[in-house]
mmCIF file with all atom_site columns, C-alpha atoms in Angstrom:
data_model
loop_
_atom_site.group_PDB
_atom_site.id
_atom_site.type_symbol
_atom_site.label_atom_id
_atom_site.label_alt_id
_atom_site.label_comp_id
_atom_site.label_asym_id
_atom_site.label_entity_id
_atom_site.label_seq_id
_atom_site.pdbx_PDB_ins_code
_atom_site.Cartn_x
_atom_site.Cartn_y
_atom_site.Cartn_z
_atom_site.occupancy
_atom_site.B_iso_or_equiv
_atom_site.pdbx_formal_charge
_atom_site.auth_seq_id
_atom_site.auth_comp_id
_atom_site.auth_asym_id
_atom_site.auth_atom_id
_atom_site.pdbx_PDB_model_num
ATOM 1   C CA . UNK A 1 1   ? 0.000   0.000  0.000   1.00 62.00 ? 1   UNK A CA 1
ATOM 2   C CA . UNK A 1 2   ? 2.871   2.366  0.758   1.00 69.00 ? 2   UNK A CA 1
ATOM 3   C CA . UNK A 1 3   ? 4.204   1.773  -2.735  1.00 72.00 ? 3   UNK A CA 1
ATOM 4   C CA . UNK A 1 4   ? 0.810   2.686  -4.217  1.00 69.00 ? 4   UNK A CA 1
ATOM 5   C CA . UNK A 1 5   ? 0.670   5.820  -2.099  1.00 69.00 ? 5   UNK A CA 1
ATOM 6   C CA . UNK A 1 6   ? 4.090   6.904  -3.360  1.00 75.00 ? 6   UNK A CA 1
ATOM 7   C CA . UNK A 1 7   ? 2.946   6.394  -6.942  1.00 73.00 ? 7   UNK A CA 1
ATOM 8   C CA . UNK A 1 8   ? -0.159  8.500  -6.282  1.00 69.00 ? 8   UNK A CA 1
ATOM 9   C CA . UNK A 1 9   ? 1.957   11.182 -4.635  1.00 72.00 ? 9   UNK A CA 1
ATOM 10  C CA . UNK A 1 10  ? 4.430   11.312 -7.536  1.00 74.00 ? 10  UNK A CA 1
ATOM 11  C CA . UNK A 1 11  ? 1.644   11.454 -10.092 1.00 73.00 ? 11  UNK A CA 1
ATOM 12  C CA . UNK A 1 12  ? -0.116  14.234 -8.184  1.00 72.00 ? 12  UNK A CA 1
ATOM 13  C CA . UNK A 1 13  ? 3.088   16.267 -7.938  1.00 73.00 ? 13  UNK A CA 1
ATOM 14  C CA . UNK A 1 14  ? 3.540   16.024 -11.723 1.00 73.00 ? 14  UNK A CA 1
ATOM 15  C CA . UNK A 1 15  ? -0.044  17.132 -12.276 1.00 71.00 ? 15  UNK A CA 1
ATOM 16  C CA . UNK A 1 16  ? 0.382   20.032 -9.845  1.00 74.00 ? 16  UNK A CA 1
ATOM 17  C CA . UNK A 1 17  ? 3.410   21.211 -11.797 1.00 75.00 ? 17  UNK A CA 1
ATOM 18  C CA . UNK A 1 18  ? 1.373   21.291 -14.998 1.00 80.00 ? 18  UNK A CA 1
ATOM 19  C CA . UNK A 1 19  ? -1.798  22.786 -13.540 1.00 87.00 ? 19  UNK A CA 1
ATOM 20  C CA . UNK A 1 20  ? -2.697  26.325 -14.547 1.00 92.00 ? 20  UNK A CA 1
ATOM 21  C CA . UNK A 1 21  ? -6.005  28.002 -13.718 1.00 93.00 ? 21  UNK A CA 1
ATOM 22  C CA . UNK A 1 22  ? -7.363  31.382 -14.730 1.00 96.00 ? 22  UNK A CA 1
ATOM 23  C CA . UNK A 1 23  ? -9.861  33.499 -12.823 1.00 97.00 ? 23  UNK A CA 1
ATOM 24  C CA . UNK A 1 24  ? -11.227 36.982 -13.313 1.00 96.00 ? 24  UNK A CA 1
ATOM 25  C CA . UNK A 1 25  ? -13.275 39.607 -11.516 1.00 96.00 ? 25  UNK A CA 1
ATOM 26  C CA . UNK A 1 26  ? -15.170 42.696 -12.508 1.00 94.00 ? 26  UNK A CA 1
ATOM 27  C CA . UNK A 1 27  ? -16.351 41.259 -15.790 1.00 94.00 ? 27  UNK A CA 1
ATOM 28  C CA . UNK A 1 28  ? -12.799 40.522 -16.859 1.00 94.00 ? 28  UNK A CA 1
ATOM 29  C CA . UNK A 1 29  ? -11.328 43.824 -15.698 1.00 95.00 ? 29  UNK A CA 1
ATOM 30  C CA . UNK A 1 30  ? -8.819  41.858 -13.590 1.00 96.00 ? 30  UNK A CA 1
ATOM 31  C CA . UNK A 1 31  ? -7.597  38.409 -14.642 1.00 97.00 ? 31  UNK A CA 1
ATOM 32  C CA . UNK A 1 32  ? -5.050  36.232 -12.879 1.00 97.00 ? 32  UNK A CA 1
ATOM 33  C CA . UNK A 1 33  ? -3.393  32.915 -13.648 1.00 96.00 ? 33  UNK A CA 1
ATOM 34  C CA . UNK A 1 34  ? -2.210  30.598 -10.889 1.00 93.00 ? 34  UNK A CA 1
ATOM 35  C CA . UNK A 1 35  ? -0.258  27.351 -11.007 1.00 92.00 ? 35  UNK A CA 1
ATOM 36  C CA . UNK A 1 36  ? -0.775  24.181 -8.966  1.00 88.00 ? 36  UNK A CA 1
ATOM 37  C CA . UNK A 1 37  ? 1.657   25.464 -6.345  1.00 87.00 ? 37  UNK A CA 1
ATOM 38  C CA . UNK A 1 38  ? -0.720  28.409 -5.792  1.00 91.00 ? 38  UNK A CA 1
ATOM 39  C CA . UNK A 1 39  ? 1.765   30.889 -7.200  1.00 91.00 ? 39  UNK A CA 1
ATOM 40  C CA . UNK A 1 40  ? 0.473   33.697 -9.380  1.00 95.00 ? 40  UNK A CA 1
ATOM 41  C CA . UNK A 1 41  ? 1.997   33.442 -12.817 1.00 94.00 ? 41  UNK A CA 1
ATOM 42  C CA . UNK A 1 42  ? 0.195   36.339 -14.476 1.00 95.00 ? 42  UNK A CA 1
ATOM 43  C CA . UNK A 1 43  ? -1.917  39.368 -13.569 1.00 96.00 ? 43  UNK A CA 1
ATOM 44  C CA . UNK A 1 44  ? -3.752  41.343 -16.240 1.00 96.00 ? 44  UNK A CA 1
ATOM 45  C CA . UNK A 1 45  ? -5.557  44.594 -15.508 1.00 95.00 ? 45  UNK A CA 1
ATOM 46  C CA . UNK A 1 46  ? -7.605  46.240 -18.228 1.00 94.00 ? 46  UNK A CA 1
ATOM 47  C CA . UNK A 1 47  ? -6.438  49.838 -18.789 1.00 92.00 ? 47  UNK A CA 1
ATOM 48  C CA . UNK A 1 48  ? -10.000 51.192 -18.512 1.00 89.00 ? 48  UNK A CA 1
ATOM 49  C CA . UNK A 1 49  ? -10.007 50.434 -14.791 1.00 87.00 ? 49  UNK A CA 1
ATOM 50  C CA . UNK A 1 50  ? -7.423  53.153 -14.205 1.00 86.00 ? 50  UNK A CA 1
ATOM 51  C CA . UNK A 1 51  ? -9.732  55.803 -15.615 1.00 86.00 ? 51  UNK A CA 1
ATOM 52  C CA . UNK A 1 52  ? -11.920 55.661 -12.521 1.00 84.00 ? 52  UNK A CA 1
ATOM 53  C CA . UNK A 1 53  ? -8.885  56.110 -10.249 1.00 88.00 ? 53  UNK A CA 1
ATOM 54  C CA . UNK A 1 54  ? -10.708 53.973 -7.671  1.00 90.00 ? 54  UNK A CA 1
ATOM 55  C CA . UNK A 1 55  ? -7.869  52.283 -5.820  1.00 92.00 ? 55  UNK A CA 1
ATOM 56  C CA . UNK A 1 56  ? -10.165 50.438 -3.412  1.00 93.00 ? 56  UNK A CA 1
ATOM 57  C CA . UNK A 1 57  ? -12.190 48.904 -6.252  1.00 93.00 ? 57  UNK A CA 1
ATOM 58  C CA . UNK A 1 58  ? -9.025  47.707 -7.990  1.00 93.00 ? 58  UNK A CA 1
ATOM 59  C CA . UNK A 1 59  ? -7.767  46.141 -4.774  1.00 95.00 ? 59  UNK A CA 1
ATOM 60  C CA . UNK A 1 60  ? -11.096 44.349 -4.257  1.00 96.00 ? 60  UNK A CA 1
ATOM 61  C CA . UNK A 1 61  ? -11.083 43.037 -7.828  1.00 95.00 ? 61  UNK A CA 1
ATOM 62  C CA . UNK A 1 62  ? -7.550  41.707 -7.452  1.00 96.00 ? 62  UNK A CA 1
ATOM 63  C CA . UNK A 1 63  ? -8.471  39.999 -4.173  1.00 97.00 ? 63  UNK A CA 1
ATOM 64  C CA . UNK A 1 64  ? -11.591 38.468 -5.716  1.00 97.00 ? 64  UNK A CA 1
ATOM 65  C CA . UNK A 1 65  ? -9.692  37.137 -8.732  1.00 97.00 ? 65  UNK A CA 1
ATOM 66  C CA . UNK A 1 66  ? -6.872  35.679 -6.609  1.00 97.00 ? 66  UNK A CA 1
ATOM 67  C CA . UNK A 1 67  ? -9.311  34.074 -4.167  1.00 97.00 ? 67  UNK A CA 1
ATOM 68  C CA . UNK A 1 68  ? -11.265 32.554 -7.056  1.00 96.00 ? 68  UNK A CA 1
ATOM 69  C CA . UNK A 1 69  ? -8.071  31.189 -8.615  1.00 96.00 ? 69  UNK A CA 1
ATOM 70  C CA . UNK A 1 70  ? -7.056  29.661 -5.275  1.00 95.00 ? 70  UNK A CA 1
ATOM 71  C CA . UNK A 1 71  ? -10.471 28.015 -4.956  1.00 95.00 ? 71  UNK A CA 1
ATOM 72  C CA . UNK A 1 72  ? -10.175 26.634 -8.496  1.00 95.00 ? 72  UNK A CA 1
ATOM 73  C CA . UNK A 1 73  ? -6.717  25.173 -7.800  1.00 92.00 ? 73  UNK A CA 1
ATOM 74  C CA . UNK A 1 74  ? -8.062  23.515 -4.631  1.00 91.00 ? 74  UNK A CA 1
ATOM 75  C CA . UNK A 1 75  ? -11.018 22.069 -6.522  1.00 91.00 ? 75  UNK A CA 1
ATOM 76  C CA . UNK A 1 76  ? -8.858  20.736 -9.331  1.00 88.00 ? 76  UNK A CA 1
ATOM 77  C CA . UNK A 1 77  ? -6.314  19.188 -6.974  1.00 83.00 ? 77  UNK A CA 1
ATOM 78  C CA . UNK A 1 78  ? -9.080  17.627 -4.885  1.00 85.00 ? 78  UNK A CA 1
ATOM 79  C CA . UNK A 1 79  ? -10.584 16.120 -8.021  1.00 85.00 ? 79  UNK A CA 1
ATOM 80  C CA . UNK A 1 80  ? -7.197  14.772 -9.109  1.00 78.00 ? 80  UNK A CA 1
ATOM 81  C CA . UNK A 1 81  ? -6.562  13.220 -5.682  1.00 75.00 ? 81  UNK A CA 1
ATOM 82  C CA . UNK A 1 82  ? -9.935  11.478 -5.837  1.00 78.00 ? 82  UNK A CA 1
ATOM 83  C CA . UNK A 1 83  ? -9.234  10.226 -9.352  1.00 75.00 ? 83  UNK A CA 1
ATOM 84  C CA . UNK A 1 84  ? -5.754  8.983  -8.483  1.00 69.00 ? 84  UNK A CA 1
ATOM 85  C CA . UNK A 1 85  ? -6.681  7.425  -5.144  1.00 65.00 ? 85  UNK A CA 1
ATOM 86  C CA . UNK A 1 86  ? -10.004 5.970  -6.272  1.00 69.00 ? 86  UNK A CA 1
ATOM 87  C CA . UNK A 1 87  ? -8.693  2.422  -6.230  1.00 55.00 ? 87  UNK A CA 1
ATOM 88  C CA . UNK A 1 88  ? -6.829  2.690  -2.954  1.00 56.00 ? 88  UNK A CA 1
ATOM 89  C CA . UNK A 1 89  ? -8.940  1.946  0.129   1.00 52.00 ? 89  UNK A CA 1
ATOM 90  C CA . UNK A 1 90  ? -8.266  4.257  3.043   1.00 52.00 ? 90  UNK A CA 1
ATOM 91  C CA . UNK A 1 91  ? -6.429  6.921  1.042   1.00 49.00 ? 91  UNK A CA 1
ATOM 92  C CA . UNK A 1 92  ? -9.471  9.143  0.553   1.00 48.00 ? 92  UNK A CA 1
ATOM 93  C CA . UNK A 1 93  ? -9.548  9.997  4.256   1.00 53.00 ? 93  UNK A CA 1
ATOM 94  C CA . UNK A 1 94  ? -5.895  11.028 4.360   1.00 54.00 ? 94  UNK A CA 1
ATOM 95  C CA . UNK A 1 95  ? -4.931  14.647 4.690   1.00 56.00 ? 95  UNK A CA 1
ATOM 96  C CA . UNK A 1 96  ? -1.839  15.326 2.620   1.00 55.00 ? 96  UNK A CA 1
ATOM 97  C CA . UNK A 1 97  ? 0.210   18.020 4.399   1.00 57.00 ? 97  UNK A CA 1
ATOM 98  C CA . UNK A 1 98  ? 0.609   21.223 2.434   1.00 57.00 ? 98  UNK A CA 1
ATOM 99  C CA . UNK A 1 99  ? -1.940  20.198 -0.188  1.00 52.00 ? 99  UNK A CA 1
ATOM 100 C CA . UNK A 1 100 ? -5.060  21.959 1.123   1.00 48.00 ? 100 UNK A CA 1
#
């Protein structure tokens, strides 16, 4: 069983490395991309948002987009863990440190 767990862990790590999610807020005014390690890889801000000079709104949109991207990474990783561990009894109840 330990051998199977290691295989699942290695496979999940490879999938995390290749995972990239995108999330936006404000109707696409702010868009972020995040990898499976929950690191932002890109932030795009539409130039029109600067016309309003509303710093607080921009900050809220960035927070919303980042939080949505984080949620999407968690959902995708959770799905992948379930898919990978589906045939391993007892693994579904495990909490993998640093994963969630």
